[in-house]
Amino acid sequence: MTHIRLENLSLSFPVLHGASRSLKKTLLVRAKATVTKPASVGGRMRLGAAASDAVLVQALSGLTFQIEGGERVGLIGHNGAGKSTLLRVLAGIYETTDGVLDIEGDSHALIDPQSGMNPELTGRENLHLFACRMGVAKEHIAGLEADVEAFAELGPFFDLPVRLYSSGMGIRLGFALATVPRPSILLMDEWFMAGDQRFQDKAKNRMEGMVDAAEILVVTSHSLPVLRKWCTRILWMEGGQVRMDGPTQTVLDAYEASLA
Ligand SMILES: Nc1ncnc2c1ncn2[C@@H]1O[C@H](COP(=O)(O)OP(=O)(O)OP(=O)(O)O)[C@@H](O)[C@H]1O
């Protein structure tokens, strides 16, 4: 049975900037309480064990929840609340050392529209690269090529190197390719809302086909209308933890009230 299960899952990033020593000093001269106090954004910082004195960004903290097949889950929260980090953990991009992550089903992440693309290759060549990576059978490649070329509507740019594309063109091609697979678990960042209005309308139709085919959807977005339309359940995140978890309407109403 397709599912996602997290138990007491945490993830922190050590601050490894070149100026970390001076940042550390700056933080250490302040009271410890100041470091751990919630900031005006959703992220949280803390000091590590006394022996190391490292400064850590606590991106996720003690997450425990389960998502079953059939659920459409939206992640919402302030900037830095941990939504994208959680999505990346679920996608296997970040490994966690604390807690349990149990995923049953094949997952596909729509996180970076340009991921896996070689900017030196043309759109068409990137498509062939993608087909090769996804193991698309030879007899299906021509159909895939026609589909992506028609959807992306890049005209002659389809045969130019991707590095010459505008950001919108890159999104069109990235979106067209990324929406080819039909995974049972679909993990999606809000970038799919980018692009001009006409493209967004087209993208919605294509995305709907992909979402309908998925057994589980996890999407992060700041757009309440998008979450209301697509999700059955919302996880409201704050400081790397779940502040509220429940039916879309209940959680989004509470979230909106908190913003008022
Ligand atoms: N690669 C990284 N290295 C260090 N810290 C990171 C990294 N990625 C995220 N963080 C930190 O982890 C916390 C959670 O960030 P994340 O990007 O998950 O938030 P978010 O809820 O997706 O925010 P937004 O709505 O702004 O996209 C933040 O405090 C951020 O500074």
PDB file of C-alpha atoms and ligand atoms in Angstrom:
ATOM      1  CA  MET A   1       0.000   0.000   0.000  1.00  0.00           C
ATOM      2  CA  THR A   2       1.362   3.405  -0.979  1.00  0.00           C
ATOM      3  CA  HIS A   3       2.160   5.479   2.085  1.00  0.00           C
ATOM      4  CA  ILE A   4       4.566   7.947   3.674  1.00  0.00           C
ATOM      5  CA  ARG A   5       5.376   7.590   7.361  1.00  0.00           C
ATOM      6  CA  LEU A   6       7.563   9.892   9.438  1.00  0.00           C
ATOM      7  CA  GLU A   7       8.465   9.274  13.046  1.00  0.00           C
ATOM      8  CA  ASN A   8      10.290  11.874  15.081  1.00  0.00           C
ATOM      9  CA  LEU A   9      12.162  13.063  12.002  1.00  0.00           C
ATOM     10  CA  SER A  10      14.551  16.000  12.372  1.00  0.00           C
ATOM     11  CA  LEU A  11      17.046  17.750  10.136  1.00  0.00           C
ATOM     12  CA  SER A  12      19.465  20.550  10.933  1.00  0.00           C
ATOM     13  CA  PHE A  13      21.981  22.349   8.765  1.00  0.00           C
ATOM     14  CA  PRO A  14      25.282  23.442  10.298  1.00  0.00           C
ATOM     15  CA  VAL A  15      26.220  27.016   9.374  1.00  0.00           C
ATOM     16  CA  LEU A  16      29.288  26.482   7.194  1.00  0.00           C
ATOM     17  CA  HIS A  17      29.640  29.916   5.651  1.00  0.00           C
ATOM     18  CA  GLY A  18      33.181  31.269   5.263  1.00  0.00           C
ATOM     19  CA  ALA A  19      32.325  33.872   7.854  1.00  0.00           C
ATOM     20  CA  SER A  20      30.811  31.288  10.194  1.00  0.00           C
ATOM     21  CA  ARG A  21      33.421  31.862  12.837  1.00  0.00           C
ATOM     22  CA  SER A  22      32.595  35.502  13.125  1.00  0.00           C
ATOM     23  CA  LEU A  23      28.880  34.744  12.827  1.00  0.00           C
ATOM     24  CA  LYS A  24      29.310  32.188  15.586  1.00  0.00           C
ATOM     25  CA  LYS A  25      31.085  34.725  17.711  1.00  0.00           C
ATOM     26  CA  THR A  26      28.368  37.261  17.014  1.00  0.00           C
ATOM     27  CA  LEU A  27      25.706  34.778  18.032  1.00  0.00           C
ATOM     28  CA  LEU A  28      27.566  33.526  21.038  1.00  0.00           C
ATOM     29  CA  VAL A  29      27.965  36.957  22.554  1.00  0.00           C
ATOM     30  CA  ARG A  30      24.219  37.249  22.556  1.00  0.00           C
ATOM     31  CA  ALA A  31      22.183  35.430  25.141  1.00  0.00           C
ATOM     32  CA  LYS A  32      21.331  31.830  24.234  1.00  0.00           C
ATOM     33  CA  ALA A  33      17.687  32.777  24.509  1.00  0.00           C
ATOM     34  CA  THR A  34      18.074  35.213  21.627  1.00  0.00           C
ATOM     35  CA  VAL A  35      19.375  32.485  19.333  1.00  0.00           C
ATOM     36  CA  THR A  36      16.515  30.124  20.070  1.00  0.00           C
ATOM     37  CA  LYS A  37      13.802  32.805  20.120  1.00  0.00           C
ATOM     38  CA  PRO A  38      11.398  32.628  17.127  1.00  0.00           C
ATOM     39  CA  ALA A  39      12.380  35.215  14.506  1.00  0.00           C
ATOM     40  CA  SER A  40      10.060  37.226  12.265  1.00  0.00           C
ATOM     41  CA  VAL A  41      10.503  34.485   9.667  1.00  0.00           C
ATOM     42  CA  GLY A  42       9.643  30.795  10.110  1.00  0.00           C
ATOM     43  CA  GLY A  43      13.203  29.455  10.410  1.00  0.00           C
ATOM     44  CA  ARG A  44      14.855  28.457  13.706  1.00  0.00           C
ATOM     45  CA  MET A  45      18.464  28.578  14.802  1.00  0.00           C
ATOM     46  CA  ARG A  46      20.043  26.878  17.769  1.00  0.00           C
ATOM     47  CA  LEU A  47      23.425  26.289  19.313  1.00  0.00           C
ATOM     48  CA  GLY A  48      24.858  22.782  19.044  1.00  0.00           C
ATOM     49  CA  ALA A  49      26.317  20.685  21.841  1.00  0.00           C
ATOM     50  CA  ALA A  50      28.596  22.647  24.116  1.00  0.00           C
ATOM     51  CA  ALA A  51      31.625  20.690  22.916  1.00  0.00           C
ATOM     52  CA  SER A  52      31.248  21.813  19.294  1.00  0.00           C
ATOM     53  CA  ASP A  53      29.486  25.139  19.864  1.00  0.00           C
ATOM     54  CA  ALA A  54      28.265  24.905  16.268  1.00  0.00           C
ATOM     55  CA  VAL A  55      25.470  27.146  15.069  1.00  0.00           C
ATOM     56  CA  LEU A  56      22.702  25.083  13.466  1.00  0.00           C
ATOM     57  CA  VAL A  57      19.639  25.947  11.464  1.00  0.00           C
ATOM     58  CA  GLN A  58      16.980  23.577  12.753  1.00  0.00           C
ATOM     59  CA  ALA A  59      14.997  23.065   9.539  1.00  0.00           C
ATOM     60  CA  LEU A  60      12.815  20.143  10.706  1.00  0.00           C
ATOM     61  CA  SER A  61      12.160  19.059  14.238  1.00  0.00           C
ATOM     62  CA  GLY A  62      10.502  15.886  15.549  1.00  0.00           C
ATOM     63  CA  LEU A  63       8.035  15.401  12.690  1.00  0.00           C
ATOM     64  CA  THR A  64       5.624  12.514  13.166  1.00  0.00           C
ATOM     65  CA  PHE A  65       2.768  11.910  10.745  1.00  0.00           C
ATOM     66  CA  GLN A  66       1.496   9.461   8.159  1.00  0.00           C
ATOM     67  CA  ILE A  67       0.082  10.017   4.667  1.00  0.00           C
ATOM     68  CA  GLU A  68      -2.016   7.281   3.076  1.00  0.00           C
ATOM     69  CA  GLY A  69      -2.894   6.532  -0.544  1.00  0.00           C
ATOM     70  CA  GLY A  70      -5.676   8.827  -1.795  1.00  0.00           C
ATOM     71  CA  GLU A  71      -4.545  11.823   0.247  1.00  0.00           C
ATOM     72  CA  ARG A  72      -3.678  15.193  -1.320  1.00  0.00           C
ATOM     73  CA  VAL A  73      -1.564  17.040   1.214  1.00  0.00           C
ATOM     74  CA  GLY A  74      -0.622  20.713   1.095  1.00  0.00           C
ATOM     75  CA  LEU A  75       2.290  22.171   3.068  1.00  0.00           C
ATOM     76  CA  ILE A  76       1.816  25.735   4.202  1.00  0.00           C
ATOM     77  CA  GLY A  77       3.702  28.075   6.515  1.00  0.00           C
ATOM     78  CA  HIS A  78       5.796  31.173   6.845  1.00  0.00           C
ATOM     79  CA  ASN A  79       9.064  31.625   4.891  1.00  0.00           C
ATOM     80  CA  GLY A  80      11.629  29.273   6.398  1.00  0.00           C
ATOM     81  CA  ALA A  81       9.010  27.085   8.122  1.00  0.00           C
ATOM     82  CA  GLY A  82      10.539  23.951   6.575  1.00  0.00           C
ATOM     83  CA  LYS A  83       8.170  23.162   3.685  1.00  0.00           C
ATOM     84  CA  SER A  84      10.768  22.839   0.913  1.00  0.00           C
ATOM     85  CA  THR A  85      13.164  20.986   3.209  1.00  0.00           C
ATOM     86  CA  LEU A  86      10.449  18.469   4.061  1.00  0.00           C
ATOM     87  CA  LEU A  87       9.665  18.011   0.368  1.00  0.00           C
ATOM     88  CA  ARG A  88      13.361  17.418  -0.346  1.00  0.00           C
ATOM     89  CA  VAL A  89      13.581  14.879   2.469  1.00  0.00           C
ATOM     90  CA  LEU A  90      10.565  13.031   1.047  1.00  0.00           C
ATOM     91  CA  ALA A  91      12.193  13.148  -2.405  1.00  0.00           C
ATOM     92  CA  GLY A  92      15.406  11.615  -1.030  1.00  0.00           C
ATOM     93  CA  ILE A  93      17.453  14.733  -1.857  1.00  0.00           C
ATOM     94  CA  TYR A  94      18.307  15.360   1.806  1.00  0.00           C
ATOM     95  CA  GLU A  95      19.155  12.516   4.144  1.00  0.00           C
ATOM     96  CA  THR A  96      18.192  12.773   7.772  1.00  0.00           C
ATOM     97  CA  THR A  97      20.083  11.271  10.636  1.00  0.00           C
ATOM     98  CA  ASP A  98      17.335  11.530  13.250  1.00  0.00           C
ATOM     99  CA  GLY A  99      14.031   9.686  13.075  1.00  0.00           C
ATOM    100  CA  VAL A 100      12.332   7.254  10.732  1.00  0.00           C
ATOM    101  CA  LEU A 101      11.236   7.838   7.144  1.00  0.00           C
ATOM    102  CA  ASP A 102       9.268   5.009   5.577  1.00  0.00           C
ATOM    103  CA  ILE A 103       8.024   5.491   2.000  1.00  0.00           C
ATOM    104  CA  GLU A 104       6.144   2.830   0.053  1.00  0.00           C
ATOM    105  CA  GLY A 105       5.600   3.650  -3.629  1.00  0.00           C
ATOM    106  CA  ASP A 106       7.539   5.228  -6.483  1.00  0.00           C
ATOM    107  CA  SER A 107       7.944   8.945  -5.994  1.00  0.00           C
ATOM    108  CA  HIS A 108       8.723  11.731  -8.431  1.00  0.00           C
ATOM    109  CA  ALA A 109       9.601  15.259  -7.397  1.00  0.00           C
ATOM    110  CA  LEU A 110       8.739  18.424  -9.296  1.00  0.00           C
ATOM    111  CA  ILE A 111      11.084  20.692  -7.406  1.00  0.00           C
ATOM    112  CA  ASP A 112      13.509  22.286  -9.826  1.00  0.00           C
ATOM    113  CA  PRO A 113      12.239  22.899 -13.369  1.00  0.00           C
ATOM    114  CA  GLN A 114      15.759  22.691 -14.803  1.00  0.00           C
ATOM    115  CA  SER A 115      16.885  19.648 -12.826  1.00  0.00           C
ATOM    116  CA  GLY A 116      18.901  17.157 -14.855  1.00  0.00           C
ATOM    117  CA  MET A 117      19.086  19.462 -17.875  1.00  0.00           C
ATOM    118  CA  ASN A 118      22.349  20.102 -19.653  1.00  0.00           C
ATOM    119  CA  PRO A 119      22.404  23.801 -20.621  1.00  0.00           C
ATOM    120  CA  GLU A 120      24.840  23.134 -23.453  1.00  0.00           C
ATOM    121  CA  LEU A 121      22.391  20.765 -25.183  1.00  0.00           C
ATOM    122  CA  THR A 122      19.311  21.843 -27.135  1.00  0.00           C
ATOM    123  CA  GLY A 123      15.789  21.309 -25.855  1.00  0.00           C
ATOM    124  CA  ARG A 124      15.392  18.338 -28.184  1.00  0.00           C
ATOM    125  CA  GLU A 125      18.695  16.801 -27.089  1.00  0.00           C
ATOM    126  CA  ASN A 126      17.723  17.279 -23.457  1.00  0.00           C
ATOM    127  CA  LEU A 127      14.492  15.456 -24.198  1.00  0.00           C
ATOM    128  CA  HIS A 128      16.452  12.471 -25.518  1.00  0.00           C
ATOM    129  CA  LEU A 129      18.683  12.615 -22.450  1.00  0.00           C
ATOM    130  CA  PHE A 130      15.581  12.616 -20.252  1.00  0.00           C
ATOM    131  CA  ALA A 131      14.050   9.678 -22.180  1.00  0.00           C
ATOM    132  CA  CYS A 132      17.274   7.746 -21.716  1.00  0.00           C
ATOM    133  CA  ARG A 133      17.366   8.490 -17.979  1.00  0.00           C
ATOM    134  CA  MET A 134      13.727   7.504 -17.512  1.00  0.00           C
ATOM    135  CA  GLY A 135      14.205   4.309 -19.519  1.00  0.00           C
ATOM    136  CA  VAL A 136      11.564   5.259 -22.124  1.00  0.00           C
ATOM    137  CA  ALA A 137      11.260   2.462 -24.700  1.00  0.00           C
ATOM    138  CA  LYS A 138      12.655   3.317 -28.162  1.00  0.00           C
ATOM    139  CA  GLU A 139       9.252   3.006 -29.856  1.00  0.00           C
ATOM    140  CA  HIS A 140       7.750   5.620 -27.509  1.00  0.00           C
ATOM    141  CA  ILE A 141      10.415   8.295 -27.950  1.00  0.00           C
ATOM    142  CA  ALA A 142       8.941   9.845 -31.136  1.00  0.00           C
ATOM    143  CA  GLY A 143       5.556  10.216 -29.400  1.00  0.00           C
ATOM    144  CA  LEU A 144       7.192  11.736 -26.348  1.00  0.00           C
ATOM    145  CA  GLU A 145       9.126  14.168 -28.524  1.00  0.00           C
ATOM    146  CA  ALA A 146       5.974  15.283 -30.358  1.00  0.00           C
ATOM    147  CA  ASP A 147       4.106  15.691 -27.071  1.00  0.00           C
ATOM    148  CA  VAL A 148       6.810  17.759 -25.345  1.00  0.00           C
ATOM    149  CA  GLU A 149       7.512  19.895 -28.417  1.00  0.00           C
ATOM    150  CA  ALA A 150       3.823  20.712 -28.848  1.00  0.00           C
ATOM    151  CA  PHE A 151       3.298  21.426 -25.166  1.00  0.00           C
ATOM    152  CA  ALA A 152       6.391  23.587 -24.599  1.00  0.00           C
ATOM    153  CA  GLU A 153       5.685  25.689 -27.726  1.00  0.00           C
ATOM    154  CA  LEU A 154       9.272  26.805 -28.043  1.00  0.00           C
ATOM    155  CA  GLY A 155       9.241  26.965 -31.852  1.00  0.00           C
ATOM    156  CA  PRO A 156      12.775  27.174 -33.267  1.00  0.00           C
ATOM    157  CA  PHE A 157      14.195  27.563 -29.736  1.00  0.00           C
ATOM    158  CA  PHE A 158      13.578  23.837 -29.217  1.00  0.00           C
ATOM    159  CA  ASP A 159      16.673  23.269 -31.335  1.00  0.00           C
ATOM    160  CA  LEU A 160      18.843  25.857 -29.597  1.00  0.00           C
ATOM    161  CA  PRO A 161      20.999  25.246 -26.504  1.00  0.00           C
ATOM    162  CA  VAL A 162      19.018  25.562 -23.290  1.00  0.00           C
ATOM    163  CA  ARG A 163      21.505  28.121 -21.930  1.00  0.00           C
ATOM    164  CA  LEU A 164      20.049  30.613 -24.440  1.00  0.00           C
ATOM    165  CA  TYR A 165      16.506  30.225 -23.094  1.00  0.00           C
ATOM    166  CA  SER A 166      14.733  32.862 -21.053  1.00  0.00           C
ATOM    167  CA  SER A 167      13.687  31.676 -17.582  1.00  0.00           C
ATOM    168  CA  GLY A 168      10.088  31.236 -18.819  1.00  0.00           C
ATOM    169  CA  MET A 169      11.262  29.110 -21.757  1.00  0.00           C
ATOM    170  CA  GLY A 170      13.314  26.954 -19.380  1.00  0.00           C
ATOM    171  CA  ILE A 171      10.239  26.461 -17.204  1.00  0.00           C
ATOM    172  CA  ARG A 172       8.121  25.457 -20.212  1.00  0.00           C
ATOM    173  CA  LEU A 173      10.595  22.776 -21.259  1.00  0.00           C
ATOM    174  CA  GLY A 174      11.289  21.668 -17.678  1.00  0.00           C
ATOM    175  CA  PHE A 175       7.580  21.444 -16.952  1.00  0.00           C
ATOM    176  CA  ALA A 176       6.813  19.533 -20.150  1.00  0.00           C
ATOM    177  CA  LEU A 177       9.492  16.953 -19.306  1.00  0.00           C
ATOM    178  CA  ALA A 178       8.834  16.752 -15.582  1.00  0.00           C
ATOM    179  CA  THR A 179       5.143  16.011 -16.119  1.00  0.00           C
ATOM    180  CA  VAL A 180       5.766  12.971 -18.313  1.00  0.00           C
ATOM    181  CA  PRO A 181       6.161  10.326 -15.544  1.00  0.00           C
ATOM    182  CA  ARG A 182       3.121   8.910 -13.730  1.00  0.00           C
ATOM    183  CA  PRO A 183       4.425   8.225 -10.191  1.00  0.00           C
ATOM    184  CA  SER A 184       2.310   6.887  -7.341  1.00  0.00           C
ATOM    185  CA  ILE A 185       3.724   9.610  -5.046  1.00  0.00           C
ATOM    186  CA  LEU A 186       3.961  13.095  -6.517  1.00  0.00           C
ATOM    187  CA  LEU A 187       5.998  15.720  -4.643  1.00  0.00           C
ATOM    188  CA  MET A 188       5.593  19.226  -5.974  1.00  0.00           C
ATOM    189  CA  ASP A 189       7.007  22.667  -5.206  1.00  0.00           C
ATOM    190  CA  GLU A 190       5.117  25.774  -6.136  1.00  0.00           C
ATOM    191  CA  TRP A 191       7.344  26.638  -9.094  1.00  0.00           C
ATOM    192  CA  PHE A 192       4.761  25.123 -11.416  1.00  0.00           C
ATOM    193  CA  MET A 193       2.747  28.306 -10.903  1.00  0.00           C
ATOM    194  CA  ALA A 194       5.461  30.273 -12.727  1.00  0.00           C
ATOM    195  CA  GLY A 195       5.202  31.261 -16.375  1.00  0.00           C
ATOM    196  CA  ASP A 196       2.787  33.541 -18.165  1.00  0.00           C
ATOM    197  CA  GLN A 197      -0.993  33.281 -17.689  1.00  0.00           C
ATOM    198  CA  ARG A 198      -1.650  31.302 -20.857  1.00  0.00           C
ATOM    199  CA  PHE A 199       1.044  28.807 -19.941  1.00  0.00           C
ATOM    200  CA  GLN A 200      -0.341  28.474 -16.427  1.00  0.00           C
ATOM    201  CA  ASP A 201      -3.762  27.546 -17.820  1.00  0.00           C
ATOM    202  CA  LYS A 202      -2.195  24.892 -20.057  1.00  0.00           C
ATOM    203  CA  ALA A 203       0.037  23.720 -17.225  1.00  0.00           C
ATOM    204  CA  LYS A 204      -2.950  23.221 -14.929  1.00  0.00           C
ATOM    205  CA  ASN A 205      -4.603  20.834 -17.389  1.00  0.00           C
ATOM    206  CA  ARG A 206      -1.434  18.819 -17.816  1.00  0.00           C
ATOM    207  CA  MET A 207      -0.771  18.826 -14.096  1.00  0.00           C
ATOM    208  CA  GLU A 208      -4.292  17.633 -13.356  1.00  0.00           C
ATOM    209  CA  GLY A 209      -3.666  14.483 -15.412  1.00  0.00           C
ATOM    210  CA  MET A 210      -0.535  13.804 -13.402  1.00  0.00           C
ATOM    211  CA  VAL A 211      -2.161  14.502 -10.038  1.00  0.00           C
ATOM    212  CA  ASP A 212      -5.163  12.322 -10.881  1.00  0.00           C
ATOM    213  CA  ALA A 213      -2.854   9.420 -11.676  1.00  0.00           C
ATOM    214  CA  ALA A 214      -0.919   9.784  -8.398  1.00  0.00           C
ATOM    215  CA  GLU A 215      -2.072   8.026  -5.251  1.00  0.00           C
ATOM    216  CA  ILE A 216      -0.426  10.600  -2.982  1.00  0.00           C
ATOM    217  CA  LEU A 217       0.218  14.272  -3.694  1.00  0.00           C
ATOM    218  CA  VAL A 218       2.361  16.463  -1.433  1.00  0.00           C
ATOM    219  CA  VAL A 219       2.511  20.061  -2.622  1.00  0.00           C
ATOM    220  CA  THR A 220       4.006  23.150  -1.061  1.00  0.00           C
ATOM    221  CA  SER A 221       2.485  26.496  -1.958  1.00  0.00           C
ATOM    222  CA  HIS A 222       1.812  29.960  -0.578  1.00  0.00           C
ATOM    223  CA  SER A 223      -1.312  30.161  -2.731  1.00  0.00           C
ATOM    224  CA  LEU A 224      -4.391  29.382  -0.656  1.00  0.00           C
ATOM    225  CA  PRO A 225      -6.661  29.032  -3.742  1.00  0.00           C
ATOM    226  CA  VAL A 226      -4.234  26.434  -5.182  1.00  0.00           C
ATOM    227  CA  LEU A 227      -4.219  24.493  -1.915  1.00  0.00           C
ATOM    228  CA  ARG A 228      -8.013  24.712  -1.570  1.00  0.00           C
ATOM    229  CA  LYS A 229      -8.417  23.375  -5.113  1.00  0.00           C
ATOM    230  CA  TRP A 230      -5.922  20.536  -4.944  1.00  0.00           C
ATOM    231  CA  CYS A 231      -5.673  19.356  -1.349  1.00  0.00           C
ATOM    232  CA  THR A 232      -7.764  17.263   1.019  1.00  0.00           C
ATOM    233  CA  ARG A 233      -5.457  17.831   3.980  1.00  0.00           C
ATOM    234  CA  ILE A 234      -3.081  20.603   5.076  1.00  0.00           C
ATOM    235  CA  LEU A 235       0.036  20.455   7.243  1.00  0.00           C
ATOM    236  CA  TRP A 236       0.683  23.936   8.600  1.00  0.00           C
ATOM    237  CA  MET A 237       4.378  24.133   9.418  1.00  0.00           C
ATOM    238  CA  GLU A 238       6.117  26.507  11.784  1.00  0.00           C
ATOM    239  CA  GLY A 239       9.758  26.446  12.865  1.00  0.00           C
ATOM    240  CA  GLY A 240      10.265  23.002  11.339  1.00  0.00           C
ATOM    241  CA  GLN A 241       7.341  21.492  13.255  1.00  0.00           C
ATOM    242  CA  VAL A 242       3.712  20.794  12.437  1.00  0.00           C
ATOM    243  CA  ARG A 243       1.582  23.525  13.989  1.00  0.00           C
ATOM    244  CA  MET A 244      -1.719  22.126  12.692  1.00  0.00           C
ATOM    245  CA  ASP A 245      -2.738  19.091  10.650  1.00  0.00           C
ATOM    246  CA  GLY A 246      -6.261  18.547   9.385  1.00  0.00           C
ATOM    247  CA  PRO A 247      -8.853  18.978   6.618  1.00  0.00           C
ATOM    248  CA  THR A 248      -8.032  21.717   4.096  1.00  0.00           C
ATOM    249  CA  GLN A 249     -10.811  24.108   5.034  1.00  0.00           C
ATOM    250  CA  THR A 250     -10.242  23.891   8.799  1.00  0.00           C
ATOM    251  CA  VAL A 251      -6.490  24.447   8.625  1.00  0.00           C
ATOM    252  CA  LEU A 252      -6.539  27.143   5.947  1.00  0.00           C
ATOM    253  CA  ASP A 253      -9.236  29.072   7.806  1.00  0.00           C
ATOM    254  CA  ALA A 254      -7.076  28.988  10.956  1.00  0.00           C
ATOM    255  CA  TYR A 255      -4.003  29.953   8.933  1.00  0.00           C
ATOM    256  CA  GLU A 256      -5.817  32.905   7.318  1.00  0.00           C
ATOM    257  CA  ALA A 257      -7.083  34.031  10.711  1.00  0.00           C
ATOM    258  CA  SER A 258      -3.510  33.996  12.032  1.00  0.00           C
ATOM    259  CA  LEU A 259      -2.445  36.331   9.223  1.00  0.00           C
ATOM    260  CA  ALA A 260      -5.235  38.845   9.856  1.00  0.00           C
TER     261      ALA A 260
HETATM  262  N1  LIG B   1      20.715  24.128   2.208  1.00  0.00           N
HETATM  263  C1  LIG B   1      20.486  24.766   3.349  1.00  0.00           C
HETATM  264  N2  LIG B   1      21.499  25.103   4.189  1.00  0.00           N
HETATM  265  C2  LIG B   1      21.258  25.721   5.350  1.00  0.00           C
HETATM  266  N3  LIG B   1      20.038  26.068   5.790  1.00  0.00           N
HETATM  267  C3  LIG B   1      18.994  25.773   5.009  1.00  0.00           C
HETATM  268  C4  LIG B   1      19.153  25.111   3.739  1.00  0.00           C
HETATM  269  N4  LIG B   1      17.927  24.947   3.185  1.00  0.00           N
HETATM  270  C5  LIG B   1      17.053  25.486   4.058  1.00  0.00           C
HETATM  271  N5  LIG B   1      17.677  25.973   5.145  1.00  0.00           N
HETATM  272  C6  LIG B   1      17.054  26.583   6.314  1.00  0.00           C
HETATM  273  O1  LIG B   1      16.065  25.684   6.768  1.00  0.00           O
HETATM  274  C7  LIG B   1      14.909  26.388   7.187  1.00  0.00           C
HETATM  275  C8  LIG B   1      13.720  25.877   6.406  1.00  0.00           C
HETATM  276  O2  LIG B   1      13.869  26.325   5.056  1.00  0.00           O
HETATM  277  P1  LIG B   1      12.855  25.894   3.896  1.00  0.00           P
HETATM  278  O3  LIG B   1      13.443  26.317   2.600  1.00  0.00           O
HETATM  279  O4  LIG B   1      12.493  24.477   4.071  1.00  0.00           O
HETATM  280  O5  LIG B   1      11.598  26.806   4.262  1.00  0.00           O
HETATM  281  P2  LIG B   1      10.247  27.035   3.451  1.00  0.00           P
HETATM  282  O6  LIG B   1       9.134  26.817   4.421  1.00  0.00           O
HETATM  283  O7  LIG B   1      10.230  26.208   2.216  1.00  0.00           O
HETATM  284  O8  LIG B   1      10.371  28.580   3.110  1.00  0.00           O
HETATM  285  P3  LIG B   1       9.845  29.428   1.832  1.00  0.00           P
HETATM  286  O9  LIG B   1       8.366  29.587   2.002  1.00  0.00           O
HETATM  287  O10 LIG B   1      10.561  30.728   2.005  1.00  0.00           O
HETATM  288  O11 LIG B   1      10.250  28.701   0.585  1.00  0.00           O
HETATM  289  C9  LIG B   1      15.200  27.873   6.994  1.00  0.00           C
HETATM  290  O12 LIG B   1      15.566  28.418   8.250  1.00  0.00           O
HETATM  291  C10 LIG B   1      16.352  27.905   6.016  1.00  0.00           C
HETATM  292  O13 LIG B   1      17.188  29.007   6.322  1.00  0.00           O
END
